[in-house]
Short mmCIF file of C-alpha atoms in Angstrom, two decimals:
data_model
loop_
_atom_site.label_atom_id
_atom_site.label_comp_id
_atom_site.label_asym_id
_atom_site.label_seq_id
_atom_site.Cartn_x
_atom_site.Cartn_y
_atom_site.Cartn_z
CA MET A 9 -23.19 -64.58 -81.87
CA MET A 10 -23.52 -60.96 -82.93
CA ARG A 11 -21.08 -61.42 -85.81
CA GLN A 12 -22.69 -64.65 -86.97
CA LEU A 13 -26.19 -63.13 -86.90
CA ASP A 14 -25.06 -59.84 -88.49
CA ILE A 15 -26.03 -57.69 -85.52
CA PRO A 16 -23.95 -54.52 -85.92
CA PHE A 17 -21.64 -53.55 -83.07
CA GLU A 18 -18.28 -51.96 -82.43
CA GLU A 19 -15.75 -54.02 -80.50
CA GLN A 20 -13.53 -52.43 -77.88
CA LEU A 21 -10.63 -54.73 -77.06
CA THR A 22 -9.06 -54.34 -73.62
CA PRO A 23 -6.13 -56.72 -73.04
CA PHE A 24 -5.66 -58.57 -69.77
CA GLU A 25 -2.97 -57.00 -67.60
CA PRO A 26 -0.45 -58.71 -65.33
CA GLY A 27 -2.02 -59.19 -61.93
CA SER A 28 -5.53 -57.85 -61.41
CA ASN A 29 -7.68 -56.41 -64.23
CA TRP A 30 -10.24 -55.13 -61.73
CA THR A 31 -9.45 -51.43 -61.94
CA ALA A 32 -9.10 -51.30 -65.73
CA PHE A 33 -12.20 -53.37 -66.42
CA ARG A 34 -14.31 -51.56 -63.82
CA ALA A 35 -13.98 -48.47 -66.00
CA PHE A 36 -16.57 -50.00 -68.33
CA SER A 37 -17.96 -53.11 -66.61
CA PRO A 38 -19.78 -53.01 -63.23
CA SER A 39 -18.55 -56.50 -62.38
CA GLY A 40 -14.99 -55.85 -63.50
CA LEU A 41 -15.38 -58.76 -65.92
CA VAL A 42 -15.93 -59.22 -69.64
CA PRO A 43 -17.93 -59.42 -71.84
CA CYS A 44 -19.87 -56.23 -71.32
CA LEU A 45 -22.29 -54.57 -73.74
CA GLU A 46 -22.85 -50.82 -73.97
CA ASP A 47 -26.04 -49.69 -75.70
CA GLY A 48 -26.10 -45.92 -75.53
CA GLU A 49 -26.12 -45.02 -71.84
CA ARG A 50 -27.20 -48.54 -70.86
CA VAL A 51 -24.66 -51.13 -69.72
CA VAL A 52 -25.43 -54.86 -69.79
CA TRP A 53 -22.92 -57.30 -68.30
CA GLU A 54 -22.74 -61.11 -68.05
CA SER A 55 -23.08 -63.15 -71.25
CA LEU A 56 -26.48 -64.67 -70.42
CA ALA A 57 -27.95 -61.24 -69.64
CA ILE A 58 -26.46 -59.86 -72.87
CA VAL A 59 -28.06 -62.68 -74.87
CA GLU A 60 -31.47 -62.07 -73.34
CA TYR A 61 -31.14 -58.31 -73.86
CA LEU A 62 -30.36 -58.86 -77.53
CA ALA A 63 -33.19 -61.39 -77.88
CA GLU A 64 -35.64 -58.64 -76.94
CA ARG A 65 -34.36 -56.54 -79.83
CA HIS A 66 -33.33 -58.93 -82.60
CA ALA A 67 -34.90 -61.97 -84.23
CA GLY A 68 -33.07 -65.28 -84.38
CA ILE A 69 -31.26 -65.19 -81.04
CA TRP A 70 -33.29 -68.13 -79.70
CA PRO A 71 -35.18 -70.75 -81.76
CA THR A 72 -38.72 -69.83 -82.76
CA ASP A 73 -40.08 -73.28 -81.85
CA ASP A 74 -41.21 -73.38 -78.19
CA GLU A 75 -39.75 -76.80 -77.44
CA ALA A 76 -36.43 -76.05 -79.09
CA ARG A 77 -36.25 -72.68 -77.38
CA ALA A 78 -36.85 -74.15 -73.92
CA TRP A 79 -34.18 -76.81 -74.50
CA ALA A 80 -31.74 -74.25 -75.90
CA ARG A 81 -32.16 -72.00 -72.89
CA CYS A 82 -31.54 -74.90 -70.51
CA ALA A 83 -28.44 -76.06 -72.40
CA GLY A 84 -27.05 -72.53 -72.73
CA SER A 85 -27.63 -71.83 -69.05
CA GLU A 86 -25.98 -75.14 -68.10
CA MET A 87 -22.87 -74.11 -70.01
CA HIS A 88 -22.94 -70.59 -68.58
CA ALA A 89 -23.18 -71.83 -64.98
CA GLY A 90 -21.26 -75.10 -65.12
CA PHE A 91 -18.50 -77.20 -66.66
CA SER A 92 -15.95 -75.80 -64.21
CA PRO A 93 -13.39 -78.61 -64.66
CA LEU A 94 -13.45 -78.11 -68.43
CA ARG A 95 -12.93 -74.36 -68.00
CA SER A 96 -10.09 -74.70 -65.49
CA LEU A 97 -8.21 -77.66 -66.99
CA CYS A 98 -8.66 -76.56 -70.60
CA PRO A 99 -8.37 -72.76 -70.43
CA MET A 100 -9.38 -70.75 -73.47
CA ASN A 101 -6.41 -70.43 -75.83
CA CYS A 102 -7.12 -70.67 -79.54
CA GLY A 103 -3.53 -70.63 -80.75
CA VAL A 104 -1.94 -73.60 -78.98
CA ARG A 105 -2.20 -77.35 -79.33
CA VAL A 106 -1.80 -79.12 -76.02
CA ARG A 107 -1.34 -82.73 -74.93
CA LEU A 108 -3.04 -83.01 -71.54
CA HIS A 109 -1.05 -84.60 -68.72
CA ALA A 110 -4.17 -86.56 -67.74
CA ILE A 111 -7.96 -86.64 -67.99
CA PRO A 112 -9.13 -86.40 -64.36
CA ASP A 113 -12.51 -87.88 -63.48
CA ALA A 114 -14.10 -84.44 -63.17
CA LEU A 115 -13.05 -83.51 -66.70
CA ALA A 116 -14.13 -86.92 -68.02
CA HIS A 117 -17.57 -86.36 -66.49
CA ASN A 118 -17.78 -82.93 -68.12
CA LEU A 119 -16.86 -84.38 -71.51
CA ALA A 120 -19.41 -87.17 -71.16
CA ARG A 121 -22.13 -84.67 -70.29
CA LEU A 122 -21.08 -82.39 -73.13
CA ASP A 123 -21.24 -85.27 -75.60
CA GLU A 124 -24.63 -86.34 -74.27
CA LEU A 125 -26.04 -82.81 -74.43
CA TRP A 126 -24.81 -82.07 -77.93
CA GLN A 127 -26.00 -85.36 -79.37
CA GLN A 128 -29.35 -84.92 -77.68
CA GLY A 129 -29.86 -81.52 -79.32
CA LEU A 130 -28.65 -82.66 -82.73
CA GLU A 131 -30.89 -85.73 -82.73
CA ARG A 132 -33.94 -84.11 -81.19
CA PHE A 133 -34.06 -81.03 -83.40
CA GLY A 134 -32.50 -82.42 -86.57
CA GLY A 135 -29.34 -80.31 -86.77
CA PRO A 136 -27.07 -79.14 -88.19
CA PHE A 137 -27.00 -76.85 -85.13
CA LEU A 138 -27.95 -77.77 -81.58
CA ALA A 139 -31.53 -76.49 -81.70
CA GLY A 140 -32.30 -76.96 -85.37
CA GLU A 141 -31.41 -75.60 -88.78
CA THR A 142 -29.99 -72.24 -87.74
CA PHE A 143 -27.25 -70.95 -85.46
CA THR A 144 -28.74 -69.54 -82.24
CA ALA A 145 -27.59 -68.44 -78.80
CA VAL A 146 -27.12 -71.98 -77.54
CA ASP A 147 -24.50 -72.57 -80.24
CA ALA A 148 -22.80 -69.31 -79.24
CA PHE A 149 -22.51 -70.51 -75.64
CA PHE A 150 -20.69 -73.62 -76.81
CA ALA A 151 -18.52 -71.86 -79.42
CA PRO A 152 -15.59 -71.44 -76.96
CA VAL A 153 -15.85 -75.15 -76.18
CA ALA A 154 -15.25 -75.94 -79.85
CA PHE A 155 -11.96 -74.05 -79.60
CA ARG A 156 -11.09 -75.97 -76.43
CA VAL A 157 -11.76 -79.29 -78.17
CA GLN A 158 -9.40 -78.23 -80.95
CA SER A 159 -6.69 -76.79 -78.68
CA PHE A 160 -6.58 -79.67 -76.20
CA GLY A 161 -7.32 -82.58 -78.52
CA LEU A 162 -10.45 -83.57 -76.60
CA GLU A 163 -12.29 -86.63 -77.84
CA LEU A 164 -16.06 -86.84 -78.19
CA GLY A 165 -18.43 -88.99 -80.20
CA ALA A 166 -18.55 -88.68 -83.99
CA PRO A 167 -21.71 -86.48 -84.12
CA SER A 168 -20.23 -84.11 -81.54
CA MET A 169 -16.89 -83.90 -83.35
CA ALA A 170 -18.71 -83.13 -86.59
CA TYR A 171 -20.56 -80.37 -84.75
CA VAL A 172 -17.24 -78.95 -83.53
CA GLU A 173 -15.96 -78.84 -87.11
CA ARG A 174 -19.20 -77.17 -88.19
CA LEU A 175 -18.76 -74.44 -85.59
CA LEU A 176 -15.09 -73.92 -86.38
CA ALA A 177 -15.91 -73.43 -90.06
CA LEU A 178 -18.38 -70.58 -89.44
CA PRO A 179 -17.19 -67.20 -90.78
CA ALA A 180 -17.57 -65.56 -87.35
CA MET A 181 -15.52 -68.33 -85.75
CA GLN A 182 -12.83 -68.03 -88.40
CA GLN A 183 -12.60 -64.29 -87.75
CA TRP A 184 -12.39 -64.89 -83.99
CA TYR A 185 -9.69 -67.52 -84.48
CA GLN A 186 -7.55 -65.37 -86.75
CA ALA A 187 -7.84 -62.39 -84.40
CA ALA A 188 -6.67 -64.61 -81.54
CA LEU A 189 -3.63 -65.80 -83.51
CA ASP A 190 -2.74 -62.19 -84.35
CA GLU A 191 -2.74 -60.94 -80.75
CA PRO A 192 0.86 -59.86 -79.99
CA TRP A 193 0.70 -60.06 -76.18
CA ARG A 194 0.87 -62.88 -73.66
CA GLU A 195 -0.62 -62.90 -70.16
CA ALA A 196 1.55 -64.86 -67.76
CA GLY A 197 -1.31 -66.21 -65.65
CA HIS A 198 -3.15 -67.66 -68.61
CA GLU A 199 0.05 -69.10 -70.06
CA ALA A 200 0.78 -70.80 -66.74
CA GLU A 201 -2.70 -72.35 -66.64
CA VAL A 202 -2.03 -74.07 -69.96
CA GLN A 203 1.37 -75.35 -68.79
CA GLU A 204 -0.19 -76.79 -65.63
CA SER A 205 -2.70 -78.81 -67.64
CA GLY A 206 -0.48 -80.23 -70.34
CA THR A 207 2.43 -79.96 -72.72
CA VAL A 208 2.25 -77.43 -75.55
CA ILE A 209 3.13 -79.32 -78.70
CA GLU A 210 2.42 -76.48 -81.14
CA ASP A 211 2.01 -72.72 -80.83
CA LEU A 212 0.37 -71.11 -83.85
CA ARG A 213 0.24 -67.58 -82.49
CA ARG A 214 2.27 -64.81 -84.03
CA LEU A 215 5.45 -63.93 -82.18
CA SER A 216 5.10 -61.11 -79.66
#
């Protein structure tokens, strides 16, 4: 979101370690989790809190229209707090293409709700983004889902698939994708999660 909206920041990349990341991540994040935003001496953790913190300081984070803003906050919060089967069965990995072993009912329900939610936003507010003409925080919350759709070959309705392609084509998303492909390390736990869900049919990441 910050890249797409040209909000200046400096990224500090801390790779996942084998086993627990708690000690390493606690050095900068109170929860021991990422993302975490440092603004001077102030530390803001959790993605939803970071979004709201930025919205108090920068225009364009949420839609200016009251109705669109209320809907966008609900949809963004739903993604932030939910879709557990999608997260667990389709773990975030930009560089692989995976054929799922199966689509369990829980994942199917998530995909149906995702399709419903996206099409509702696109139709209600006119697109091309979920809450109207411009990219806002609600699109940022679903940006990782666009990568999951691509990586795991997930199928949604035509308007939703067009929205996925729209997100993937954004300059900030292209930068994120290329950076992911260029990462030289692998984390065994995350690799195992992918193998449990499906068969890797293509790996586009650079060799470690």
